[in-house]
């Protein structure tokens, strides 16, 4: 069973790995380092996704986004310096003037040092957003990533052929980019459950193991003693379990009688709520 690394919202962030996003575009096997790897060509990237590209998601709040490990550099992972993710919705189906970057985007994540854990070719990895983004299903989605440095220049991500949906530049300040990158990366996202508070950045690190699970799931809360509740909900928001956080910081949950699928674990404390997703298989 593979161990999954979970996001700790601190100065150094780590990408979270899950089974599969709720809504996604894919799946291709064209590998490219021109997104989260090679800064000589792609310190800055933008991609456009129509609702139909993503399976026609409903309205919701995007909490995390996903890309897929490619066939180069994936066993090492990567560390991105001054990493940013920005999102925009627009009725445009192409870049302004063919090759100009969109402006006016909303910053949903900034990190001085962002660590992508090593992974397996073809697997999804997730980026937890610090500022959840309201998604409008009547508009197209622009995804912007940028970094000032990349420790692993050959870190690749999978996708399909780029036919005008992706723009790259080696310069963070360029207003005009290049459409010559051959790969339009596979991309996906998860919605925040309706009624859940999106502020989850002020709590100790929460880890789940094993994830996916077929029976027992161990929840570990690192750091000082935390008081509050552990709550599990299915993807429709139904409450499956509620119990007090153990003083030891470690709680074992029996999922053996639950249906297969994705679930949310919510850590409720006086300081706020933290959210983690796990898969019952």
Short mmCIF file of N, CA and C in Angstrom, two decimals, residues 69-78 116-121 154-156:
data_model
loop_
_atom_site.label_atom_id
_atom_site.label_comp_id
_atom_site.label_asym_id
_atom_site.label_seq_id
_atom_site.Cartn_x
_atom_site.Cartn_y
_atom_site.Cartn_z
N UNK A 69 1.69 13.05 -12.87
CA UNK A 69 3.11 12.76 -13.03
C UNK A 69 3.39 12.25 -14.44
N UNK A 70 4.45 12.79 -15.05
CA UNK A 70 4.87 12.35 -16.36
C UNK A 70 5.90 11.24 -16.28
N UNK A 71 6.71 11.11 -17.33
CA UNK A 71 7.66 10.00 -17.43
C UNK A 71 9.10 10.44 -17.22
N UNK A 72 9.33 11.70 -16.86
CA UNK A 72 10.69 12.17 -16.56
C UNK A 72 10.70 12.92 -15.23
N UNK A 73 11.66 12.59 -14.39
CA UNK A 73 11.84 13.31 -13.12
C UNK A 73 10.84 12.98 -12.05
N UNK A 74 9.86 12.12 -12.35
CA UNK A 74 8.80 11.85 -11.39
C UNK A 74 9.30 11.11 -10.15
N UNK A 75 10.33 10.30 -10.29
CA UNK A 75 10.84 9.53 -9.15
C UNK A 75 11.59 10.40 -8.15
N UNK A 76 11.98 11.60 -8.58
CA UNK A 76 12.70 12.54 -7.72
C UNK A 76 11.77 13.58 -7.12
N UNK A 77 10.70 13.92 -7.84
CA UNK A 77 9.86 15.03 -7.41
C UNK A 77 10.52 16.35 -7.76
N UNK A 78 10.08 17.42 -7.15
CA UNK A 78 10.64 18.73 -7.48
C UNK A 78 10.38 19.72 -6.35
N UNK A 116 7.10 19.12 -4.52
CA UNK A 116 6.32 18.06 -5.16
C UNK A 116 6.94 16.73 -4.76
N UNK A 117 6.20 15.90 -4.08
CA UNK A 117 6.71 14.62 -3.64
C UNK A 117 7.00 13.71 -4.83
N UNK A 118 7.96 12.79 -4.71
CA UNK A 118 8.17 11.80 -5.76
C UNK A 118 6.89 11.01 -6.02
N UNK A 119 6.70 10.58 -7.26
CA UNK A 119 5.48 9.86 -7.58
C UNK A 119 5.67 8.87 -8.71
N UNK A 120 4.57 8.34 -9.19
CA UNK A 120 4.56 7.30 -10.21
C UNK A 120 3.96 7.85 -11.50
N UNK A 121 4.58 7.55 -12.61
CA UNK A 121 4.10 8.00 -13.91
C UNK A 121 2.61 7.71 -14.08
N UNK A 154 13.91 18.52 -15.29
CA UNK A 154 13.33 17.51 -16.17
C UNK A 154 12.04 16.93 -15.60
N UNK A 155 11.48 17.58 -14.57
CA UNK A 155 10.22 17.09 -14.01
C UNK A 155 9.10 17.27 -15.03
N UNK A 156 8.51 16.16 -15.45
CA UNK A 156 7.49 16.20 -16.49
C UNK A 156 6.10 15.91 -15.98
#
